[in-house]
């Protein structure tokens, strides 16, 4: 067993974990943070994406021991003072989800993109989300939601580009 100390969604946890325990399983099974789903366990789908020290990672491809001393934000830590962020609101308002299984990972990956590039173009959104698979929406509404959340003045124009 290895002792780890990790801050998740603002709360610090200390645990003894097996060195082989995946971060995704630590979050879900030990901390009960089941808002981060597991869709494949093979690093393909992106559903398990979380923020690790300022970068989005697929938590099924990171060991819990690798998060020792780090700060993790999951989809459950996104809301600010109980209010959805602009990105969360945009997903809701633009119908950027159907079953919702991919949504936590989409939100975390999109958040990472907007932090790096606050005003992305449609193709940049698509590229940023290429590691996140959705079986439901065909991606149109997801891309549009990210563009709307970016708040760019020309957003209506790029929305029209997406829909063209
Ligand atoms: S569960 Fe991690 S990428 Fe699919
Ligand atoms: S909304 Fe169902 S998998 Fe994306």
Tab-separated table of C-alpha atoms and ligand atoms in Angstrom:
chain	number	residue	atom	x	y	z
A	1	UNK	CA	0.000	0.000	0.000
A	2	UNK	CA	1.109	3.554	-0.723
A	3	UNK	CA	-0.030	6.566	1.224
A	4	UNK	CA	-1.359	9.426	-0.909
A	5	UNK	CA	-2.668	12.882	-0.183
A	6	UNK	CA	-4.742	14.492	-2.899
A	7	UNK	CA	-7.089	17.447	-3.093
A	8	UNK	CA	-10.246	16.642	-5.017
A	9	UNK	CA	-12.890	19.262	-5.748
A	10	UNK	CA	-11.547	21.382	-2.902
A	11	UNK	CA	-11.387	18.648	-0.261
A	12	UNK	CA	-8.135	17.035	0.835
A	13	UNK	CA	-8.109	13.257	1.169
A	14	UNK	CA	-5.437	10.961	2.580
A	15	UNK	CA	-5.595	7.258	1.799
A	16	UNK	CA	-3.550	4.117	1.557
A	17	UNK	CA	-3.958	2.717	-1.949
A	18	UNK	CA	-2.589	-0.126	-3.983
A	19	UNK	CA	0.026	1.150	-6.440
A	20	UNK	CA	-1.990	-0.300	-9.337
A	21	UNK	CA	-5.225	1.519	-8.432
A	22	UNK	CA	-6.382	3.787	-11.256
A	23	UNK	CA	-7.320	7.365	-10.451
A	24	UNK	CA	-10.749	6.774	-11.999
A	25	UNK	CA	-11.408	3.905	-9.604
A	26	UNK	CA	-10.036	5.879	-6.660
A	27	UNK	CA	-12.409	8.759	-7.391
A	28	UNK	CA	-15.429	6.535	-7.881
A	29	UNK	CA	-14.911	3.649	-5.490
A	30	UNK	CA	-12.969	5.216	-2.633
A	31	UNK	CA	-14.232	8.788	-2.693
A	32	UNK	CA	-17.724	8.058	-4.041
A	33	UNK	CA	-17.358	10.671	-6.769
A	34	UNK	CA	-19.344	8.741	-9.330
A	35	UNK	CA	-19.950	11.826	-11.462
A	36	UNK	CA	-16.822	10.766	-13.327
A	37	UNK	CA	-17.926	7.752	-15.384
A	38	UNK	CA	-15.863	4.969	-16.889
A	39	UNK	CA	-16.803	4.203	-20.466
A	40	UNK	CA	-14.065	1.956	-21.749
A	41	UNK	CA	-11.130	1.505	-19.342
A	42	UNK	CA	-8.812	1.539	-22.371
A	43	UNK	CA	-8.150	5.285	-22.728
A	44	UNK	CA	-10.367	5.611	-25.784
A	45	UNK	CA	-13.639	7.273	-24.842
A	46	UNK	CA	-12.640	10.219	-22.637
A	47	UNK	CA	-15.676	9.858	-20.374
A	48	UNK	CA	-13.380	9.691	-17.340
A	49	UNK	CA	-11.604	12.986	-18.067
A	50	UNK	CA	-10.719	15.110	-15.042
A	51	UNK	CA	-8.426	18.048	-14.415
A	52	UNK	CA	-5.110	17.140	-12.805
A	53	UNK	CA	-3.051	20.160	-11.748
A	54	UNK	CA	-4.439	22.297	-14.557
A	55	UNK	CA	-4.465	19.820	-17.417
A	56	UNK	CA	-7.238	17.481	-18.511
A	57	UNK	CA	-6.304	13.817	-18.250
A	58	UNK	CA	-8.129	10.557	-18.748
A	59	UNK	CA	-8.346	9.303	-15.195
A	60	UNK	CA	-8.411	5.680	-16.348
A	61	UNK	CA	-4.895	6.148	-17.678
A	62	UNK	CA	-3.467	7.695	-14.503
A	63	UNK	CA	-2.619	5.847	-11.319
A	64	UNK	CA	-3.957	7.191	-8.057
A	65	UNK	CA	-0.395	7.288	-6.717
A	66	UNK	CA	0.527	9.632	-9.594
A	67	UNK	CA	-1.990	12.127	-8.209
A	68	UNK	CA	-0.246	12.186	-4.826
A	69	UNK	CA	0.322	15.815	-3.832
A	70	UNK	CA	-1.861	17.040	-6.697
A	71	UNK	CA	-5.121	18.847	-7.126
A	72	UNK	CA	-7.899	17.141	-9.024
A	73	UNK	CA	-11.096	18.721	-10.273
A	74	UNK	CA	-13.920	16.502	-11.416
A	75	UNK	CA	-17.177	17.460	-13.064
A	76	UNK	CA	-18.653	17.556	-9.570
A	77	UNK	CA	-16.335	20.412	-8.666
A	78	UNK	CA	-17.170	22.663	-11.582
A	79	UNK	CA	-20.118	24.589	-10.202
A	80	UNK	CA	-19.210	27.834	-8.482
A	81	UNK	CA	-21.173	28.664	-5.311
A	82	UNK	CA	-23.832	26.203	-6.378
A	83	UNK	CA	-24.226	27.829	-9.789
A	84	UNK	CA	-23.394	26.161	-13.086
A	85	UNK	CA	-20.508	27.645	-15.013
A	86	UNK	CA	-21.134	29.257	-18.394
A	87	UNK	CA	-19.919	26.058	-20.023
A	88	UNK	CA	-22.345	23.885	-18.098
A	89	UNK	CA	-25.202	26.273	-18.870
A	90	UNK	CA	-24.295	26.247	-22.550
A	91	UNK	CA	-24.365	22.432	-22.680
A	92	UNK	CA	-27.805	22.543	-21.096
A	93	UNK	CA	-29.181	25.345	-23.244
A	94	UNK	CA	-27.703	24.064	-26.514
A	95	UNK	CA	-28.776	20.476	-25.809
A	96	UNK	CA	-25.161	19.327	-25.869
A	97	UNK	CA	-26.088	15.949	-24.471
A	98	UNK	CA	-28.592	13.174	-24.706
A	99	UNK	CA	-27.849	10.230	-22.397
A	100	UNK	CA	-25.185	12.303	-20.638
A	101	UNK	CA	-22.622	9.543	-20.305
A	102	UNK	CA	-19.906	11.429	-22.178
A	103	UNK	CA	-20.863	14.812	-20.744
A	104	UNK	CA	-18.520	14.944	-17.720
A	105	UNK	CA	-15.548	14.208	-19.946
A	106	UNK	CA	-16.729	16.624	-22.634
A	107	UNK	CA	-17.103	19.374	-20.062
A	108	UNK	CA	-13.651	18.787	-18.620
A	109	UNK	CA	-11.959	18.644	-22.024
A	110	UNK	CA	-13.843	21.725	-23.248
A	111	UNK	CA	-12.942	23.580	-20.074
A	112	UNK	CA	-9.303	22.794	-20.735
A	113	UNK	CA	-9.616	24.101	-24.282
A	114	UNK	CA	-11.287	27.354	-23.241
A	115	UNK	CA	-8.624	27.940	-20.646
A	116	UNK	CA	-5.925	27.655	-23.320
A	117	UNK	CA	-7.910	29.255	-26.104
A	118	UNK	CA	-10.850	31.364	-24.884
A	119	UNK	CA	-12.171	31.977	-28.395
A	120	UNK	CA	-11.730	28.785	-30.393
A	121	UNK	CA	-12.955	28.261	-33.913
A	122	UNK	CA	-15.240	25.309	-34.671
A	123	UNK	CA	-12.392	23.189	-36.038
A	124	UNK	CA	-10.346	23.894	-32.908
A	125	UNK	CA	-13.217	22.722	-30.721
A	126	UNK	CA	-13.527	19.550	-32.758
A	127	UNK	CA	-9.792	18.906	-32.499
A	128	UNK	CA	-9.787	19.526	-28.757
A	129	UNK	CA	-12.624	17.055	-28.254
A	130	UNK	CA	-11.334	14.376	-30.607
A	131	UNK	CA	-10.331	12.197	-27.654
A	132	UNK	CA	-13.878	12.261	-26.304
A	133	UNK	CA	-16.453	9.985	-27.864
A	134	UNK	CA	-20.206	10.522	-27.845
A	135	UNK	CA	-22.583	7.843	-29.009
A	136	UNK	CA	-25.630	10.081	-28.990
A	137	UNK	CA	-25.457	13.598	-30.328
A	138	UNK	CA	-23.360	13.561	-33.447
A	139	UNK	CA	-21.264	16.295	-31.826
A	140	UNK	CA	-23.028	19.255	-33.455
A	141	UNK	CA	-24.658	20.488	-30.290
A	142	UNK	CA	-21.582	19.792	-28.200
A	143	UNK	CA	-19.387	21.907	-30.473
A	144	UNK	CA	-22.017	24.630	-30.550
A	145	UNK	CA	-22.252	24.638	-26.755
A	146	UNK	CA	-18.515	25.156	-26.417
A	147	UNK	CA	-18.623	27.998	-28.940
A	148	UNK	CA	-21.509	29.663	-27.139
A	149	UNK	CA	-19.701	29.283	-23.821
A	150	UNK	CA	-16.658	30.990	-25.288
A	151	UNK	CA	-18.759	34.150	-25.436
A	152	UNK	CA	-17.092	35.357	-28.569
A	153	UNK	CA	-18.817	38.323	-30.179
A	154	UNK	CA	-18.915	36.552	-33.507
A	155	UNK	CA	-20.364	33.450	-31.910
A	156	UNK	CA	-23.531	33.656	-33.979
A	157	UNK	CA	-21.410	33.574	-37.102
A	158	UNK	CA	-19.448	30.529	-36.040
A	159	UNK	CA	-22.605	28.813	-34.858
A	160	UNK	CA	-23.936	29.257	-38.356
A	161	UNK	CA	-20.706	27.771	-39.701
A	162	UNK	CA	-21.145	24.728	-37.508
A	163	UNK	CA	-24.700	24.246	-38.646
A	164	UNK	CA	-23.933	24.807	-42.332
B	1	LIG	S1	-12.970	5.328	-19.363
B	1	LIG	FE1	-11.182	6.508	-19.542
B	1	LIG	S2	-10.996	6.904	-21.639
B	1	LIG	FE2	-12.751	5.647	-21.490
B	2	LIG	S1	-24.705	12.163	-24.737
B	2	LIG	FE1	-24.786	10.006	-24.765
B	2	LIG	S2	-22.748	9.402	-25.108
B	2	LIG	FE2	-22.718	11.537	-25.375
